[in-house]
């Protein structure tokens, strides 16, 4: 699939260079920033992220840190050999591939679908036009996801880890799964590829992402996956049938009203005893970490990260019908949570709840 | 690249800046744009040399589609990382040599 998109050494060289600079930012600039913060905080201990912002306001390393976070991502997508710029040259070839016929069962698109306003108003990840407005946006997004978390060698390994967590914690035989906000299908694929007895339904707003997800499934001749264009807060799927309802990196892209609605939809979709498990980013009880996280939210065009981080997750789950919620750190690679790992990382967190049996 | 009209037609948002003077933000963007292009050019030159060393024809397609063998890949990766490390090291403000003490040099004067 997409074999007719030619290899291009200048593009690869540029993207590798940008990734190297991002890795330096991750491994060298971030620890240096923390060291400088700790020196300042020793004299003026901050109580929250606003205090840290004030403390670091004139720090040149902090200014550099912010600049590089924003602009490495801009260069990745929109620079002279950025993803969006590069693949635009092959637009016709990519669209021809995306228009290939798919097995009927794989994909249901809704030609009348109206995207929510919050989604069309912000270019998440600094992807120009978002991941929905352009026919090739799903393909570009999939290509870009290979270096979203620079400490991860393969983005796919994260999805496999999350799938393992969900299946282990389900505590029952799993037959049906719903993957909310499945994007280009990275989080859906481990279910259908590695677990042929499970049927997984991927739900997503973006038709261009769903086309890529369905094509990848078709390529693997998967019979146990269905992709559906719908809002994760109103999937239109039958209630009470699923053993697991999950999402990966979705909550922080939604305003609080929609996050609460997603928890309610998760509850509705689950069979009694079923597991709700969402992987996202929470950074609490660490003013420095919150300051960095809030900064990332602004710099990467993910403004709902902050309200998610401030939300009473347990109460939102109780309001949705769940009794308990467990918030657990997620180790995206071996050693990620070790104190020896001083590099920047996303504060990966699993939000887990179970519908009463 | 050079986009001044958003693909959806929506108005673009205000510039995000990080330094006290926005001109620093813009100049740094120019530096990094040039650095990236310099790396692409250095890589082009290195791969051209590798093609010549193999005795293969040097054409635009051969350069665009160049696939290094493991030893060549190591050499290209090392060159890239050495350059990006040197470039990014400049962001840390770390001195490479000892200057005079902040309190002055009077203590050295034994007269």
Coordinates of C-alpha atoms in Angstrom, one line a residue:
Chain A
X1 CA 0.0 0.0 0.0
X2 CA 1.3 3.4 -0.9
X3 CA 4.3 1.8 -2.6
X4 CA 4.0 4.4 -5.4
X5 CA 5.0 7.2 -3.0
X6 CA 8.7 7.3 -3.9
X7 CA 11.4 7.3 -1.4
X8 CA 12.9 10.7 -1.0
X9 CA 16.3 11.1 0.6
X10 CA 16.1 14.9 1.2
X11 CA 12.8 14.5 3.0
X12 CA 14.2 11.6 5.1
X13 CA 17.3 13.6 5.9
X14 CA 15.3 16.7 6.9
X15 CA 12.9 14.7 9.1
X16 CA 15.8 12.8 10.8
X17 CA 17.5 16.1 11.5
X18 CA 14.4 17.6 13.1
X19 CA 13.9 14.5 15.1
X20 CA 17.5 14.6 16.3
X21 CA 17.1 18.2 17.5
X22 CA 13.9 17.2 19.2
X23 CA 15.7 14.3 20.9
X24 CA 18.4 16.8 22.1
X25 CA 15.5 19.0 23.5
X26 CA 14.1 15.9 25.2
X27 CA 17.3 14.5 26.7
X28 CA 19.6 17.5 27.2
X29 CA 17.6 20.7 27.3
X30 CA 14.8 19.4 29.6
X31 CA 17.1 18.1 32.3
X32 CA 19.0 21.4 32.1
X33 CA 15.7 23.3 32.5
X34 CA 14.9 21.3 35.6
X35 CA 18.3 22.0 37.1
X36 CA 17.9 25.7 36.6
X37 CA 14.3 25.5 38.0
X38 CA 15.5 23.7 41.1
X39 CA 18.2 26.3 41.8
X40 CA 15.6 29.1 41.6
X41 CA 12.9 27.1 43.5
X42 CA 15.2 26.4 46.4
X43 CA 15.0 30.1 47.3
X44 CA 11.4 30.6 46.3
X45 CA 9.4 27.4 46.5
X46 CA 6.5 27.5 44.1
X47 CA 3.0 26.4 45.1
X48 CA 1.7 25.9 41.6
X49 CA 2.4 26.2 37.9
X50 CA 1.7 29.9 37.8
X51 CA 4.5 30.4 40.4
X52 CA 6.8 28.4 38.3
X53 CA 6.0 30.5 35.3
X54 CA 6.8 33.6 37.2
X55 CA 10.0 32.1 38.5
X56 CA 11.2 31.1 35.0
X57 CA 9.9 34.1 33.1
X58 CA 13.3 35.6 32.4
X59 CA 15.2 32.3 32.1
X60 CA 16.8 32.1 28.7
X61 CA 16.9 28.3 28.7
X62 CA 13.1 28.3 29.5
X63 CA 12.6 30.6 26.5
X64 CA 14.7 28.3 24.3
X65 CA 12.8 25.3 25.6
X66 CA 9.5 26.8 24.7
X67 CA 10.7 27.9 21.3
X68 CA 12.1 24.6 20.3
X69 CA 9.1 22.6 21.4
X70 CA 6.8 24.7 19.2
X71 CA 9.1 25.1 16.2
X72 CA 10.4 21.6 16.0
X73 CA 6.8 20.5 15.6
X74 CA 6.1 23.3 13.1
X75 CA 9.2 22.3 11.1
X76 CA 8.1 18.6 11.2
X77 CA 4.8 19.4 9.6
X78 CA 5.2 22.7 7.8
X79 CA 8.9 23.3 7.2
X80 CA 10.6 23.2 3.8
X81 CA 10.5 19.4 3.9
X82 CA 7.7 19.1 6.4
X83 CA 5.2 16.2 6.3
X84 CA 2.3 18.3 4.9
X85 CA 4.5 20.0 2.4
X86 CA 6.2 16.8 1.2
X87 CA 3.2 14.6 0.8
X88 CA 1.3 17.3 -1.0
X89 CA 3.5 16.6 -4.0
X90 CA 2.1 13.1 -4.1
X91 CA -1.5 14.1 -3.4
X92 CA -2.9 12.5 -6.6
X93 CA -1.1 9.2 -5.9
X94 CA -2.2 9.1 -2.3
X95 CA -5.8 9.9 -3.1
X96 CA -5.8 7.2 -5.8
X97 CA -4.7 4.7 -3.1
X98 CA -7.2 6.0 -0.6
X99 CA -10.0 5.6 -3.1
X100 CA -9.3 1.9 -3.5
X101 CA -12.3 -0.4 -2.9
X102 CA -12.6 -1.8 0.6
X103 CA -14.5 -4.8 1.9
X104 CA -18.0 -3.6 2.8
X105 CA -17.8 -4.6 6.4
X106 CA -14.7 -2.5 7.2
X107 CA -15.8 1.1 7.0
X108 CA -19.0 3.2 7.5
X109 CA -18.6 6.9 6.6
X110 CA -21.4 9.4 7.2
X111 CA -21.6 11.8 4.3
X112 CA -23.8 14.1 6.3
X113 CA -21.5 14.1 9.3
X114 CA -21.0 17.5 11.0
X115 CA -17.6 18.0 12.8
X116 CA -17.8 19.6 16.2
X117 CA -16.8 23.2 16.3
X118 CA -14.0 22.7 18.8
X119 CA -12.4 20.1 16.5
X120 CA -12.4 22.3 13.4
X121 CA -11.3 25.5 15.2
X122 CA -7.9 24.2 16.3
X123 CA -5.1 22.4 14.3
X124 CA -4.2 19.8 16.9
X125 CA -0.5 18.8 16.9
X126 CA 0.1 21.8 14.6
X127 CA -1.1 19.8 11.7
X128 CA -2.2 22.5 9.2
X129 CA -5.9 22.1 8.5
X130 CA -6.2 19.5 11.3
X131 CA -6.5 15.8 10.7
X132 CA -9.9 16.1 9.1
X133 CA -10.1 18.8 6.5
X134 CA -7.8 17.3 3.8
X135 CA -8.3 14.0 2.0
X136 CA -4.7 13.1 2.6
X137 CA -4.6 14.3 6.3
X138 CA -5.0 10.8 7.7
X139 CA -2.1 9.5 5.7
X140 CA 0.1 12.5 6.7
X141 CA -1.0 12.1 10.4
X142 CA -0.1 8.4 10.3
X143 CA 3.4 9.2 8.9
X144 CA 3.9 11.9 11.5
X145 CA 2.9 9.7 14.4
X146 CA 6.1 7.8 13.9
X147 CA 8.0 10.5 15.8
X148 CA 5.3 11.9 18.1
X149 CA 7.1 10.6 21.2
X150 CA 10.7 10.8 20.4
X151 CA 11.8 8.4 23.1
X152 CA 9.7 5.7 21.5
X153 CA 11.4 3.7 18.8
X154 CA 8.1 2.6 17.3
X155 CA 4.8 4.3 18.1
X156 CA 3.1 1.0 17.6
X157 CA 4.8 -0.5 20.7
X158 CA 2.9 2.0 22.9
X159 CA -0.4 0.8 21.4
X160 CA 0.5 -2.8 22.1
X161 CA 1.4 -2.0 25.7
X162 CA -2.0 -0.3 26.1
X163 CA -3.8 -3.2 24.6
X164 CA -2.1 -5.6 26.9
X165 CA -3.0 -3.4 29.9
X166 CA -6.7 -3.4 28.9
X167 CA -6.9 -7.1 28.2
X168 CA -5.1 -8.0 31.4
X169 CA -7.3 -5.7 33.5
X170 CA -10.5 -6.8 31.9
X171 CA -10.4 -9.9 34.0
X172 CA -12.8 -11.8 31.7
X173 CA -12.9 -13.2 28.3
X174 CA -13.0 -10.3 25.9
X175 CA -15.2 -10.6 22.8
X176 CA -16.1 -7.0 21.9
X177 CA -14.1 -3.8 22.2
X178 CA -14.9 -0.2 21.2
X179 CA -11.9 2.1 20.5
X180 CA -13.1 5.7 20.8
X181 CA -11.3 8.3 18.7
X182 CA -9.2 5.7 17.0
X183 CA -7.5 8.1 14.5
X184 CA -5.7 6.2 11.8
X185 CA -6.2 2.9 13.7
X186 CA -2.9 2.6 15.6
X187 CA -4.7 1.8 18.8
X188 CA -7.2 -0.5 17.1
X189 CA -4.8 -2.7 15.2
X190 CA -3.3 -4.7 18.1
X191 CA -6.8 -5.9 19.0
X192 CA -7.8 -7.2 15.6
X193 CA -4.3 -8.3 14.5
X194 CA -3.2 -10.2 17.6
X195 CA -6.6 -11.3 18.9
X196 CA -8.7 -12.9 16.2
X197 CA -11.4 -13.8 18.7
X198 CA -12.1 -10.2 19.6
X199 CA -14.2 -7.9 17.4
X200 CA -13.2 -4.3 17.7
X201 CA -15.0 -1.2 16.5
X202 CA -13.0 1.9 15.9
X203 CA -15.0 5.2 16.1
X204 CA -13.5 8.4 14.8
X205 CA -14.5 11.9 13.7
X206 CA -12.1 12.2 10.8
X207 CA -13.0 10.4 7.5
X208 CA -9.4 10.8 6.1
X209 CA -8.1 9.0 9.2
X210 CA -10.7 6.3 8.9
X211 CA -9.8 5.7 5.3
X212 CA -6.2 4.9 6.3
X213 CA -7.3 2.8 9.3
X214 CA -9.6 0.7 7.1
X215 CA -7.0 0.4 4.4
X216 CA -4.4 -0.9 6.9
X217 CA -7.0 -3.5 8.1
X218 CA -7.8 -4.5 4.6
X219 CA -4.1 -5.0 3.9
X220 CA -4.0 -7.4 6.8
X221 CA -7.2 -9.1 5.6
X222 CA -8.8 -8.4 9.0
X223 CA -12.3 -9.8 9.4
X224 CA -12.8 -8.7 13.1
X225 CA -12.7 -4.9 12.9
X226 CA -15.2 -2.3 11.9
X227 CA -14.5 1.4 11.5
X228 CA -17.3 3.9 11.9
X229 CA -17.4 7.7 11.5
X230 CA -19.1 9.1 14.5
X231 CA -18.5 11.3 17.6
X232 CA -17.1 9.4 20.5
X233 CA -19.7 11.0 22.7
X234 CA -22.6 9.7 20.5
X235 CA -21.4 6.6 18.7
X236 CA -24.8 5.2 17.7
X237 CA -23.6 1.7 18.7
X238 CA -25.9 -0.6 20.7
X239 CA -25.7 -0.3 24.4
X240 CA -24.4 -2.8 26.9
X241 CA -22.6 -5.1 24.5
X242 CA -18.9 -4.4 25.1
X243 CA -16.2 -5.9 27.3
X244 CA -13.8 -3.0 26.9
X245 CA -14.3 0.6 25.9
X246 CA -11.0 2.4 25.4
X247 CA -9.4 5.5 24.0
X248 CA -5.8 6.6 23.4
X249 CA -4.8 10.2 23.5
X250 CA -8.3 11.4 22.8
X251 CA -9.6 13.0 26.1
X252 CA -7.1 15.9 25.9
X253 CA -8.4 16.9 22.5
X254 CA -11.9 17.6 23.9
X255 CA -13.5 20.3 26.0
X256 CA -14.6 19.2 29.5
X257 CA -18.3 18.9 28.5
X258 CA -17.3 16.3 25.8
X259 CA -14.9 14.4 28.1
X260 CA -17.8 14.0 30.6
X261 CA -20.1 12.9 27.8
X262 CA -17.4 10.4 26.6
X263 CA -17.4 8.8 30.0
X264 CA -21.1 8.5 29.9
X265 CA -21.0 7.0 26.4
X266 CA -18.3 4.5 27.7
X267 CA -20.6 3.5 30.5
X268 CA -23.6 3.1 28.1
X269 CA -21.6 0.9 25.7
X270 CA -20.2 -1.4 28.3
X271 CA -21.8 -4.7 29.3
X272 CA -22.1 -5.2 33.1
X273 CA -18.7 -5.8 34.5
X274 CA -17.0 -4.3 31.5
X275 CA -13.9 -2.2 31.6
X276 CA -13.5 1.5 30.7
X277 CA -9.8 2.4 30.1
X278 CA -8.6 5.6 28.6
X279 CA -4.9 6.4 28.1
X280 CA -4.1 10.1 28.3
X281 CA -1.9 12.7 30.0
X282 CA -2.3 13.8 33.6
X283 CA 0.3 15.8 35.5
X284 CA -0.6 16.5 39.1
X285 CA 1.1 17.4 42.4
X286 CA 4.3 18.7 40.7
X287 CA 4.3 22.4 39.9
X288 CA 7.3 22.2 37.6
X289 CA 5.7 19.3 35.7
X290 CA 2.4 21.1 35.5
X291 CA 4.1 24.2 34.1
X292 CA 5.9 22.2 31.5
X293 CA 2.6 20.3 30.7
X294 CA 0.5 23.5 30.4
X295 CA 3.2 25.0 28.2
X296 CA 3.1 21.9 25.9
X297 CA -0.7 22.3 25.7
X298 CA -0.3 25.8 24.3
X299 CA 2.8 25.1 22.2
X300 CA 1.4 22.1 20.5
X301 CA -2.2 23.4 19.9
X302 CA -3.8 21.1 22.5
X303 CA -5.6 23.6 24.7
X304 CA -7.9 21.1 26.4
X305 CA -5.0 19.4 28.1
X306 CA -5.2 22.0 30.9
X307 CA -8.9 21.6 31.7
X308 CA -8.5 17.8 31.5
X309 CA -5.6 18.0 34.0
X310 CA -7.7 20.1 36.3
X311 CA -10.9 18.0 36.0
X312 CA -12.2 15.9 38.9
X313 CA -12.0 12.6 36.9
X314 CA -13.4 10.5 39.7
X315 CA -16.5 12.7 40.0
X316 CA -17.0 12.7 36.3
X317 CA -17.0 8.9 36.3
X318 CA -19.4 8.8 39.2
X319 CA -21.7 11.1 37.3
X320 CA -21.4 8.7 34.3
X321 CA -22.5 5.8 36.5
X322 CA -19.2 4.2 37.4
X323 CA -18.6 3.5 41.1
X324 CA -14.8 3.8 41.2
X325 CA -12.0 5.1 39.1
X326 CA -8.4 4.2 39.3
X327 CA -5.7 6.6 37.9
X328 CA -2.5 4.7 37.1
X329 CA 0.8 5.8 35.6
X330 CA 1.5 4.2 32.2
X331 CA 5.0 3.1 31.3
X332 CA 5.3 3.7 27.6
X333 CA 8.7 2.0 27.4
X334 CA 10.7 0.0 29.8
X335 CA 12.3 2.3 32.3
X336 CA 10.2 5.3 31.4
X337 CA 9.0 5.7 35.0
X338 CA 12.4 5.2 36.6
X339 CA 13.9 8.2 38.5
X340 CA 17.0 7.5 36.3
X341 CA 15.0 8.7 33.3
X342 CA 15.5 12.4 33.4
X343 CA 14.4 13.1 29.8
X344 CA 11.2 14.9 29.0
X345 CA 8.2 12.5 28.6
X346 CA 4.5 12.8 28.3
X347 CA 2.8 12.1 31.7
X348 CA 1.1 9.0 30.3
X349 CA -1.7 7.9 32.6
X350 CA -4.5 5.3 32.4
X351 CA -7.9 6.2 33.7
X352 CA -9.7 3.0 34.6
X353 CA -13.2 2.3 35.7
X354 CA -15.5 -0.7 35.7
X355 CA -19.2 -0.9 35.2
X356 CA -20.9 -2.8 38.0
X357 CA -21.6 -6.4 37.2
Chain B
X1 CA 5.7 26.1 4.0
X2 CA 5.4 29.9 3.8
X3 CA 1.6 29.4 4.4
X4 CA -0.2 32.7 4.8
X5 CA -3.6 31.3 4.2
X6 CA -5.0 28.5 6.3
X7 CA -6.2 25.5 4.3
X8 CA -9.7 25.8 5.7
X9 CA -9.9 29.6 5.1
X10 CA -10.1 30.3 8.8
X11 CA -8.1 33.3 10.0
X12 CA -4.6 32.4 11.3
X13 CA -4.0 33.0 15.1
X14 CA -1.5 35.4 16.6
X15 CA 2.2 34.5 16.5
X16 CA 3.4 32.6 19.6
X17 CA 6.6 34.1 20.9
X18 CA 9.0 33.0 23.6
X19 CA 11.7 35.6 23.8
X20 CA 11.6 39.1 25.2
X21 CA 11.9 40.4 21.6
X22 CA 9.9 38.7 18.9
X23 CA 12.7 39.3 16.5
X24 CA 14.7 36.7 18.4
X25 CA 12.0 34.2 17.7
X26 CA 12.0 34.9 14.1
X27 CA 15.7 35.0 13.7
X28 CA 16.0 31.6 15.5
X29 CA 13.4 30.2 13.0
X30 CA 15.6 31.4 10.2
X31 CA 18.7 29.8 11.8
X32 CA 17.0 26.5 12.2
X33 CA 15.5 26.6 8.7
X34 CA 19.0 27.2 7.3
X35 CA 20.6 24.6 9.6
X36 CA 18.1 22.0 8.4
X37 CA 18.7 22.9 4.8
X38 CA 22.5 22.7 5.4
X39 CA 22.1 19.2 6.8
X40 CA 20.0 18.2 3.7
X41 CA 22.8 19.5 1.5
X42 CA 25.5 17.9 3.5
X43 CA 23.6 14.6 3.3
X44 CA 23.2 15.0 -0.4
X45 CA 26.9 15.6 -0.8
X46 CA 27.8 12.6 1.3
X47 CA 25.4 10.3 -0.6
X48 CA 26.8 11.6 -3.8
X49 CA 30.3 10.6 -2.7
X50 CA 29.0 7.2 -1.7
X51 CA 27.5 6.6 -5.1
X52 CA 30.8 7.6 -6.7
X53 CA 32.7 5.3 -4.4
X54 CA 30.4 2.4 -5.5
X55 CA 31.0 3.4 -9.1
X56 CA 27.3 3.9 -9.7
X57 CA 25.8 6.6 -11.9
X58 CA 25.0 9.8 -10.1
X59 CA 21.6 10.9 -11.2
X60 CA 18.9 12.9 -9.4
X61 CA 16.8 9.7 -9.0
X62 CA 19.7 7.8 -7.7
X63 CA 20.3 10.5 -5.1
X64 CA 16.7 10.8 -4.1
X65 CA 16.3 7.1 -3.7
X66 CA 19.7 6.4 -2.2
X67 CA 19.6 3.5 0.3
X68 CA 22.8 3.3 2.4
X69 CA 24.3 -0.1 3.4
X70 CA 24.7 -0.6 7.1
X71 CA 28.2 1.0 7.2
X72 CA 27.1 4.0 5.2
X73 CA 24.0 4.4 7.3
X74 CA 26.2 4.5 10.4
X75 CA 28.4 7.1 8.8
X76 CA 25.4 9.3 7.7
X77 CA 23.7 9.0 11.1
X78 CA 26.8 9.9 13.0
X79 CA 27.4 12.9 10.8
X80 CA 23.9 14.1 11.3
X81 CA 23.9 13.6 15.1
X82 CA 27.3 15.3 15.4
X83 CA 26.0 18.3 13.6
X84 CA 22.7 18.4 15.5
X85 CA 24.4 18.0 18.8
X86 CA 26.8 20.8 18.1
X87 CA 24.0 23.1 16.9
X88 CA 21.7 22.3 19.9
X89 CA 24.5 22.6 22.4
X90 CA 24.5 26.3 21.7
X91 CA 21.0 26.5 23.3
X92 CA 22.3 25.6 26.7
X93 CA 24.6 28.6 27.2
X94 CA 27.5 26.4 28.5
X95 CA 30.9 27.9 28.4
X96 CA 33.8 25.8 26.9
X97 CA 36.6 27.4 28.9
X98 CA 37.2 29.0 32.3
X99 CA 36.9 32.8 32.4
X100 CA 37.9 35.2 35.1
X101 CA 36.2 34.7 38.5
X102 CA 33.0 36.7 39.0
X103 CA 34.6 38.4 42.0
X104 CA 37.5 39.7 39.9
X105 CA 41.1 38.7 39.8
X106 CA 42.4 40.8 42.7
X107 CA 43.1 37.7 44.8
X108 CA 45.7 36.6 42.4
X109 CA 47.6 39.8 42.7
X110 CA 50.4 39.2 45.3
X111 CA 51.9 42.6 45.1

